Coordinates of C-alpha atoms in Angstrom, one line a residue:
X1 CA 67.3 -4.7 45.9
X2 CA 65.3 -7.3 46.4
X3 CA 65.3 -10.3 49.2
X4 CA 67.0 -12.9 48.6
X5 CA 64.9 -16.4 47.9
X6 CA 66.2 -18.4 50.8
X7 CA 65.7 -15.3 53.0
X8 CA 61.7 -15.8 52.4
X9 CA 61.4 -18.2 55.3
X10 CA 63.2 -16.7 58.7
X11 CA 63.0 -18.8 61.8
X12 CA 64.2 -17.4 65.1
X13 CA 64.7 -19.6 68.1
X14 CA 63.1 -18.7 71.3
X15 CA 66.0 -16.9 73.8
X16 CA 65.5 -19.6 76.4
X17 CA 63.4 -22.7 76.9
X18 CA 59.7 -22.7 76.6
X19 CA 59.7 -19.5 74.7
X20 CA 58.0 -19.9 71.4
X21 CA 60.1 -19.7 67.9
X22 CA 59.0 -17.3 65.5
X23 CA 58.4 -17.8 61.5
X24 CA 58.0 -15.7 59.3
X25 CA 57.3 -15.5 55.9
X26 CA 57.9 -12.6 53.0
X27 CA 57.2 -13.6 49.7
X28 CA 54.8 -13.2 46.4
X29 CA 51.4 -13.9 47.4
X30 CA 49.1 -17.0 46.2
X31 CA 45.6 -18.1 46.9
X32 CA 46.0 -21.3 49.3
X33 CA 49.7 -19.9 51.2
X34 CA 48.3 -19.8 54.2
X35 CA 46.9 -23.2 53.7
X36 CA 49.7 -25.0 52.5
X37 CA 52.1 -23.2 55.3
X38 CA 50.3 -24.3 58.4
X39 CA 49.7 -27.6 57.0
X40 CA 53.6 -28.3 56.9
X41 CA 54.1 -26.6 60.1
X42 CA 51.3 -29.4 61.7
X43 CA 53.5 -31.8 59.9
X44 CA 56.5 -31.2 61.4
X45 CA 54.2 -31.6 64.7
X46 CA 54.6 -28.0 66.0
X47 CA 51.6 -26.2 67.4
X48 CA 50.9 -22.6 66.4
X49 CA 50.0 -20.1 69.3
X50 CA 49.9 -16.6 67.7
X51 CA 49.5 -15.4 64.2
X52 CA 49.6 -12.3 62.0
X53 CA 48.8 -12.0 58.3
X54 CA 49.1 -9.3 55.5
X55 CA 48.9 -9.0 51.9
X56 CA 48.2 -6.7 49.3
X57 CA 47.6 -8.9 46.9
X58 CA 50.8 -9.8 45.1
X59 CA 53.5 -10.3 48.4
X60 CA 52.7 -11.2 51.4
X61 CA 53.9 -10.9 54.7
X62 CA 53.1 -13.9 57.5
X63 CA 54.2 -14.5 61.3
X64 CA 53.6 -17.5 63.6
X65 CA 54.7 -17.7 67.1
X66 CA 55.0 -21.7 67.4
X67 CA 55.8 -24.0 70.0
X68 CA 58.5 -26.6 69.3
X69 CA 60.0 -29.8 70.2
X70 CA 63.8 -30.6 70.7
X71 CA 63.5 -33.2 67.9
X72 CA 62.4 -30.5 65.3
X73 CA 64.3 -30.5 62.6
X74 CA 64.6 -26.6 61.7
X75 CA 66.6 -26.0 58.4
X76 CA 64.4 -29.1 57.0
X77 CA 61.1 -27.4 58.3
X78 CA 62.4 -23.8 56.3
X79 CA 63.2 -26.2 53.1
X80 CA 59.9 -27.5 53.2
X81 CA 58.3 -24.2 53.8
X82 CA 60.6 -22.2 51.0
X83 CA 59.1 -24.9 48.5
X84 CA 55.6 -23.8 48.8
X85 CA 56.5 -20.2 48.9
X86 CA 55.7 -18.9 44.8
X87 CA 59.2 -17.5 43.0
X88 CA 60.1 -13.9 42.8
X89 CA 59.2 -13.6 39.5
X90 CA 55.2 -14.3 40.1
X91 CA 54.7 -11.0 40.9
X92 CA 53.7 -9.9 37.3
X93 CA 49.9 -10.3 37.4
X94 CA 49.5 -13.5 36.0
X95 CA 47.9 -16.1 37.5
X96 CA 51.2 -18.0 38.7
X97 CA 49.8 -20.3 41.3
X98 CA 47.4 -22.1 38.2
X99 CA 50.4 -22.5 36.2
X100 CA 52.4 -24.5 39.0
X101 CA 49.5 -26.6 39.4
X102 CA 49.4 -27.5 36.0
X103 CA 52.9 -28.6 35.3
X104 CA 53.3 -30.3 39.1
X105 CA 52.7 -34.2 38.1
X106 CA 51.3 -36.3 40.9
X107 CA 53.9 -38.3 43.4
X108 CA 55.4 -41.6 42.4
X109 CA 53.6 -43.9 44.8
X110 CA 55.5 -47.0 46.4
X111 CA 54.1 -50.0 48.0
X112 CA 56.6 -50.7 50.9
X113 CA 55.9 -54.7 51.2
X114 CA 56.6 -56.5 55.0
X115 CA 56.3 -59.8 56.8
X116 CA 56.6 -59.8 60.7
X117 CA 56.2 -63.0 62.7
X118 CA 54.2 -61.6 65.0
X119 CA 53.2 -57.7 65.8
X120 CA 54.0 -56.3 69.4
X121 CA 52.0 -53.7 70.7
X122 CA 53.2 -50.3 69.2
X123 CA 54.8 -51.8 66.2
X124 CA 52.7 -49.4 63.6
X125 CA 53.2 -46.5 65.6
X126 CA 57.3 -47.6 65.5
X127 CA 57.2 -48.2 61.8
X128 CA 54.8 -45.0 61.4
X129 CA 57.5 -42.3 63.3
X130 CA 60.1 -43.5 61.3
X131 CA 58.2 -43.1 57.8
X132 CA 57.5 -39.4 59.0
X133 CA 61.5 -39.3 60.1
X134 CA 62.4 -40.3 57.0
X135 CA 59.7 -38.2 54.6
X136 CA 58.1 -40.7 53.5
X137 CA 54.7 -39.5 53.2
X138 CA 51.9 -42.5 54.0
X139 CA 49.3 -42.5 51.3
X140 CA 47.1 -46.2 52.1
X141 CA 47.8 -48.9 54.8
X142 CA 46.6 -52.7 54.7
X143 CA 47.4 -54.6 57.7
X144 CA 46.2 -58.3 57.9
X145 CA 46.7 -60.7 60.1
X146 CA 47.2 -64.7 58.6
X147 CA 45.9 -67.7 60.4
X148 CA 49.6 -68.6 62.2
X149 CA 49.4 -65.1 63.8
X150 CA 52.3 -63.9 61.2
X151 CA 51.5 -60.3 59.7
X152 CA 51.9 -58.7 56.2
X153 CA 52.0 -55.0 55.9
X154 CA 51.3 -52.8 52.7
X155 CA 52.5 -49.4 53.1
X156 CA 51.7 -47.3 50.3
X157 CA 53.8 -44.0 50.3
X158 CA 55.5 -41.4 48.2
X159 CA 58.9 -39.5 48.5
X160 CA 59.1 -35.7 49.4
X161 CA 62.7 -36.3 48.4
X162 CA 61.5 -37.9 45.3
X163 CA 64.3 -40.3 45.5
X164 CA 62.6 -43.8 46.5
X165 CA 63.2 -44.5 42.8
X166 CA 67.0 -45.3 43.3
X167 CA 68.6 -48.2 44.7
X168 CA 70.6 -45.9 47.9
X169 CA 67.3 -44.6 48.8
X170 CA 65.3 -47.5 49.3
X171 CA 68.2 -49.3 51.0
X172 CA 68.6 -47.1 53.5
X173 CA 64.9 -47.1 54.3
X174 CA 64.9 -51.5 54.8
X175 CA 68.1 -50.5 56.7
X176 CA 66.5 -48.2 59.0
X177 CA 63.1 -50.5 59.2
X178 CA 65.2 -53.5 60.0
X179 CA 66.6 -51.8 63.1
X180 CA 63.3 -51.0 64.7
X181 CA 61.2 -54.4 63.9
X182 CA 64.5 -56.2 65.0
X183 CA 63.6 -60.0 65.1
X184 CA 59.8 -59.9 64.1
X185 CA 61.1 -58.8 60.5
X186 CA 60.6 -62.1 58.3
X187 CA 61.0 -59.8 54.5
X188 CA 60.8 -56.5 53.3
X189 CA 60.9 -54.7 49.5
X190 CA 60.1 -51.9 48.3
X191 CA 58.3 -51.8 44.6
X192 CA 56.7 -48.8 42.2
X193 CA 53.0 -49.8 43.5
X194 CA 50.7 -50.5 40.1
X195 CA 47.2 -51.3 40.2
X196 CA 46.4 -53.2 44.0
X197 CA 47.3 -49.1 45.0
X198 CA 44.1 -48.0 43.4
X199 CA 42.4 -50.9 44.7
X200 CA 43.6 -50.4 48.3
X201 CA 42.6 -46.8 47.7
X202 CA 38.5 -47.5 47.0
X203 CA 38.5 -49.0 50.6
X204 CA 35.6 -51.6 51.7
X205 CA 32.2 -51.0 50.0
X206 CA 30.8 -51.7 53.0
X207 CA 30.5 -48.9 56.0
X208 CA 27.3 -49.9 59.1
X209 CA 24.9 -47.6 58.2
X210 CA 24.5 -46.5 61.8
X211 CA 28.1 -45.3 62.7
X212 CA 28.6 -43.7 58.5
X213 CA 25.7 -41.3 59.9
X214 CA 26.9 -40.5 62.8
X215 CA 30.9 -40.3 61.3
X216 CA 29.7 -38.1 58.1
X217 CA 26.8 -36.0 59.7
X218 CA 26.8 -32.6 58.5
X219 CA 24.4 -31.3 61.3
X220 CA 26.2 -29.9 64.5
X221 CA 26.7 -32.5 67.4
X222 CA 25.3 -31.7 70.6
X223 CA 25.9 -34.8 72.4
X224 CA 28.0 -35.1 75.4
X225 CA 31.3 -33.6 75.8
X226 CA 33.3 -36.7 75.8
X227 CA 31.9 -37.3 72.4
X228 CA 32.3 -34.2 70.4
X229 CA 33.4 -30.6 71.7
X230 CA 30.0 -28.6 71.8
X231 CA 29.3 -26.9 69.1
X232 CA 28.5 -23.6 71.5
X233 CA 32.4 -23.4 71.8
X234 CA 32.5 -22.4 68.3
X235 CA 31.5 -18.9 67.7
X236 CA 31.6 -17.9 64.2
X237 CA 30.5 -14.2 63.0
X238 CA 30.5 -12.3 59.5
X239 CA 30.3 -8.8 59.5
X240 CA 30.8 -6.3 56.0
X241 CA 30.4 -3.2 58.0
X242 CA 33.6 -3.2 59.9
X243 CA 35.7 -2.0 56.5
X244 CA 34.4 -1.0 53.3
X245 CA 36.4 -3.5 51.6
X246 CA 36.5 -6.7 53.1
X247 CA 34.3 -9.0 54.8
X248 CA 35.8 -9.8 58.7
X249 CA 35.6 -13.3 60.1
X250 CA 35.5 -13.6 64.1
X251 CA 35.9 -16.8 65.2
X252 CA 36.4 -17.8 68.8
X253 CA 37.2 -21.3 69.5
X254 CA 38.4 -23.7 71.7
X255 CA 42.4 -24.7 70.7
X256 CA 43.2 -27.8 69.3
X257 CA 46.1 -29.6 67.2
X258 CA 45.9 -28.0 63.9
X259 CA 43.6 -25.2 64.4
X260 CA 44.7 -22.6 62.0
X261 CA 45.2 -25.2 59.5
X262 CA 41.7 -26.2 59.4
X263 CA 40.4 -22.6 59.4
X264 CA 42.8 -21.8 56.2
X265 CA 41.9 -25.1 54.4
X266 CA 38.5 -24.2 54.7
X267 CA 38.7 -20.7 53.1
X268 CA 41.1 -22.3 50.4
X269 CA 37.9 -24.6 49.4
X270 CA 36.0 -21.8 49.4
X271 CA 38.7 -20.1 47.3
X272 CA 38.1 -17.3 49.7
X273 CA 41.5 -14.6 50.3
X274 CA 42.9 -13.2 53.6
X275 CA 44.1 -10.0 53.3
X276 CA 45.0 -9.3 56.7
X277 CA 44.4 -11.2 60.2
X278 CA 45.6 -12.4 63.4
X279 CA 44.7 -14.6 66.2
X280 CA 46.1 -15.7 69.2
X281 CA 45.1 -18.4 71.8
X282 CA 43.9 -16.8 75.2
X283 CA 44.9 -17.6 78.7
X284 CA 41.8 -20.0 78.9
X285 CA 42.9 -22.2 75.6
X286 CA 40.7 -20.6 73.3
X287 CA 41.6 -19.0 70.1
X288 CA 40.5 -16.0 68.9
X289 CA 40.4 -15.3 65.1
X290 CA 40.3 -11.8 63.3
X291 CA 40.3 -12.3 59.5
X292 CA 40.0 -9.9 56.4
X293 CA 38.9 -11.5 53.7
X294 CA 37.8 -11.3 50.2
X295 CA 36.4 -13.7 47.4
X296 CA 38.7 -14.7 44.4
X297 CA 37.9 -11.7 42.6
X298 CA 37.9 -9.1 44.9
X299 CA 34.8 -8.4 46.2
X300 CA 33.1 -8.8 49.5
X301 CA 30.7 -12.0 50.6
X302 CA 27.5 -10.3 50.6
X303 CA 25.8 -12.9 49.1
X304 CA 23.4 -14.5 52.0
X305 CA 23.9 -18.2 50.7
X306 CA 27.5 -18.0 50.4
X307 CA 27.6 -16.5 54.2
X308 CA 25.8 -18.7 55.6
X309 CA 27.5 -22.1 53.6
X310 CA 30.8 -20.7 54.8
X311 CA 29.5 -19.7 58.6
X312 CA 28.3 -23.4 59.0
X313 CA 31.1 -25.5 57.0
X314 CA 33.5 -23.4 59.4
X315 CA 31.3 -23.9 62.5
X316 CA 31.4 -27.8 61.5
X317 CA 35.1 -27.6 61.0
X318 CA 36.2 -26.4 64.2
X319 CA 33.9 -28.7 65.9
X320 CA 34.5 -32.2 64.2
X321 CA 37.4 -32.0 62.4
X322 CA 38.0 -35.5 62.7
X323 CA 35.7 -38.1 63.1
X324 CA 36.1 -41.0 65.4
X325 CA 34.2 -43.5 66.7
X326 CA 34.5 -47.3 68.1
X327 CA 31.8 -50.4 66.9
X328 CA 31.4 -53.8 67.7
X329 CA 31.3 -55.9 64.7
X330 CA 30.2 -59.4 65.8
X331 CA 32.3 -60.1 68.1
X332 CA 35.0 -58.0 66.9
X333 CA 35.8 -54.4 67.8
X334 CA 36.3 -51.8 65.2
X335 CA 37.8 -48.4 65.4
X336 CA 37.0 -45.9 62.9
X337 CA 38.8 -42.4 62.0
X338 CA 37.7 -40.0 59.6
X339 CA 38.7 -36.8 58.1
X340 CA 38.0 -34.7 54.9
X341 CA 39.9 -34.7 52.0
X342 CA 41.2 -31.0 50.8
X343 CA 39.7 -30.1 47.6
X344 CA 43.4 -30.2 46.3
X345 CA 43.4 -34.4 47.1
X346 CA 45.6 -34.5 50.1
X347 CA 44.6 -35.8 53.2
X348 CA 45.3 -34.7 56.7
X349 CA 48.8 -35.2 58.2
X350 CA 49.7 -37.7 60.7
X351 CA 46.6 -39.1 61.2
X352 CA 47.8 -42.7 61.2
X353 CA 50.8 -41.6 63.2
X354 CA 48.2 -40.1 66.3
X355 CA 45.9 -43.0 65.9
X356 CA 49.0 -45.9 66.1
X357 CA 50.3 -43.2 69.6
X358 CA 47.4 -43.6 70.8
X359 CA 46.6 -47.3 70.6
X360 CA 49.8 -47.6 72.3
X361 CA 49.5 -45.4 74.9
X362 CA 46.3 -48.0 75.7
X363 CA 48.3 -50.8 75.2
X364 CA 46.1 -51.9 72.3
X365 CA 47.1 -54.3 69.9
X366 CA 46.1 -53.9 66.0
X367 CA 44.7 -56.8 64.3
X368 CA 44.2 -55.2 61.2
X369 CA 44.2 -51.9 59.4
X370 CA 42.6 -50.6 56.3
X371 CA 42.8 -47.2 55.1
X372 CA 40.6 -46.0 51.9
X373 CA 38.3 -42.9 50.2
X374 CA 35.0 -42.4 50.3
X375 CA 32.7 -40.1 48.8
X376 CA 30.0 -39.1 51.4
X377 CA 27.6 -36.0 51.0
X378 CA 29.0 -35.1 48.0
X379 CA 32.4 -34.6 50.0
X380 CA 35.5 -36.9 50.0
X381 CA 36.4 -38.8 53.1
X382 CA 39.6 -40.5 54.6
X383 CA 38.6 -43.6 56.3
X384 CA 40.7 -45.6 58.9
X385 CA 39.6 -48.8 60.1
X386 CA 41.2 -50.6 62.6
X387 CA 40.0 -53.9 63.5
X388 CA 41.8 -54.2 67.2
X389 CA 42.9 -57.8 69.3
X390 CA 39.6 -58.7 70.9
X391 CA 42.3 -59.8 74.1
X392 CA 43.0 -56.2 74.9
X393 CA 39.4 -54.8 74.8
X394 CA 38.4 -56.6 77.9
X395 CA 41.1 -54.3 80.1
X396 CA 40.0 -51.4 77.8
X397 CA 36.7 -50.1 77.3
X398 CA 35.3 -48.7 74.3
X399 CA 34.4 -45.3 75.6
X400 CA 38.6 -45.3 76.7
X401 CA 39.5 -45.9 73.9
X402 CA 37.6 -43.5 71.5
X403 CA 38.4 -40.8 73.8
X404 CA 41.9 -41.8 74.2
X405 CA 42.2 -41.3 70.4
X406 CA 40.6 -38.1 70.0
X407 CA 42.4 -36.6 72.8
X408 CA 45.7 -37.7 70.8
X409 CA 44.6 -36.5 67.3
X410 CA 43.1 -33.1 68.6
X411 CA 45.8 -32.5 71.5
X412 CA 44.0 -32.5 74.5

């Protein structure tokens, strides 16, 4: 007999508080799972602190050990997980996971359309929680401020639920933004977006020189530790004489939000295939990484190019895997986030939500926000720009608020 499809995805709760809950996973393999697993498990903000992988090829058979919070919503988090999980029937040898991309059609994307009279401090962050609450996925933000101090927001976004199209769907999203914005809400509607999306997407033209080489450097950072984690915390090794098959990955690492997921979104560019692996985060907050892995068909990465292109991309990875930084424009101050853009087209997740939590941890008022693509080094880029209320950068510093932000968005 075989297992049932909703039995795929098996989440059990901790016995008492603190204790970690345990997913696992048993189901037809595909290039990318592991991928597309841990980046819904960073979605749903839980951290992962102990993994095991297997496959033989067709099923596979995947456990994380993660760390919770009380708000997690559990039988939506197995829903979500179940839906990138291939069908029972893939296991016949064909290439299954190339026929789902090709009949998956890209996400309807909305422009959610606001006036506030004014914009208290933590307002994005507000409205930005309850879009995640509600599965409303954030694609582009455009925030401007008009001379009378009123604000319009463009909130471009698409519908896990695929329901934004009908009438009870977008009402109870106005409903729910209503109660948060309270009085500040002036109007609000909610539109299929049409051509101003693909212009909001392109971004500004115009990045400083200066700070898009230091954002988009490929070469290793060794700059102070309040800037960047030093690249010696990253230890990356390759070896092909540990098993006759497979070529083992040893990483060793300093934790952060989203680890594994950066490490398996990496090898999923590189169309690379874990067979087997585990890792674990040590008593001093650093991970350790044991991976088998394979190239797409089958064989071992002997090739010295490849090796090293994989060693340093990871290496770079685990160091930088977002990019922030703060600038004085004039007499304006600018803060800038960046992050690469999966080969697949989707950005990282809750970006905008960390950046907004952070801002109003620091009591930091937004002026404006723009969010837009950018292809640097041949890679694509997710840019945030946040243009923030000159009043508030005179009680904060620069320096506290860069690192306020990167401590938020890795989880330090």
């Amino acid at each position: 007999m075989g297992i049932l499809y909703e039995d795929s995805v098996v989440i059990t709760h901790g016995e008492k508080s603190g204790d970690p809950h345990v997913i696992t996973v048993n189901c037809p393999d595909k290039t990318g799972l592991g991928s597309d697993l841990c980046r819904i498990v960073l979605l749903f903000g839980l951290s992962i602190s102990r993994g095991d992988f297997s496959t033989d090829g067709k099923w596979c058979y995947i456990v994380f050990w993660v760390v919770g919070k009380p708000s997690t919503r559990w039988p939506l988090l197995k829903k979500r997980l179940l839906e990138v999980c291939p069908s029972h029937f893939s296991t016949t040898g064909i290439r299954f996971y190339q026929q789902d991309k090709e009949i998956q059609k890209p996400p309807d994307v909305f422009l959610l359309k606001f006036w506030c009279s004014s914009h208290p401090k933590g307002l994005l962050h507000d409205v930005s929680e309850l879009l995640c609450e509600l599965e409303l996925t954030i694609r582009r933000v455009k925030v401007s401020t008009a001379p009378d101090g009123k604000m319009m927001d463009l909130f471009f976004i698409t519908d896990t639920r695929e329901l934004l199209r009908t009438r009870k769907r977008q009402e109870e999203t106005m409903h729910r933004l209503k109660a948060i914005l309270a009085d500040v809400l002036m109007s609000c509607e909610i539109e299929l977006a049409g051509p101003e999306f693909t212009a909001c997407s392109q971004g500004s033209p115009y990045l400083p020189s200066s700070i898009a080489e230091e954002l988009f450097s490929l070469e290793l950072p060794f700059g102070p530790p309040n800037r960047h984690l030093p690249s010696n915390s990253v230890v990356v090794d390759m070896d092909n004489a540990i098993s006759r098959s497979h070529t083992v990955l040893q990483l060793l690492c300093l934790d952060h939000k989203g680890l594994v997921y950066d490490i398996m979104r990496t090898l999923k560019d590189y169309s690379i295939q874990v067979s087997y692996g585990r890792f674990y985060i040590n008593s001093k907050g650093k991970c350790d990484v044991e991976l088998f892995t394979m190239q797409s068909d089958g064989s071992k990465i002997v090739d010295s190019n490849k090796q090293n292109a994989l060693c340093s991309r990871l290496r770079m990875e685990l160091t930088r895997p977002l990019r922030v930084a703060v600038v004085s424009r004039g007499p304006d101050t600018e803060l800038l986030v960046a992050n690469p853009v999966e080969l697949s087209g989707r950005g990282r997740p809750l970006v905008f939500h960390d950046i907004t939590l952070a801002l109003k941890h620091l009591n930091t008022s937004i002026f404006s926000v723009e969010i837009g693509r950018h292809m640097i080094h041949d890679r694509e880029w997710e840019v945030y720009r946040i243009l923030l209320d000159e009043g508030d950068i005179v009680s904060v510093q620069q320096t506290k608020i860069e690192e306020g932000v990167r401590n938020i968005l890795m989880g330090w």
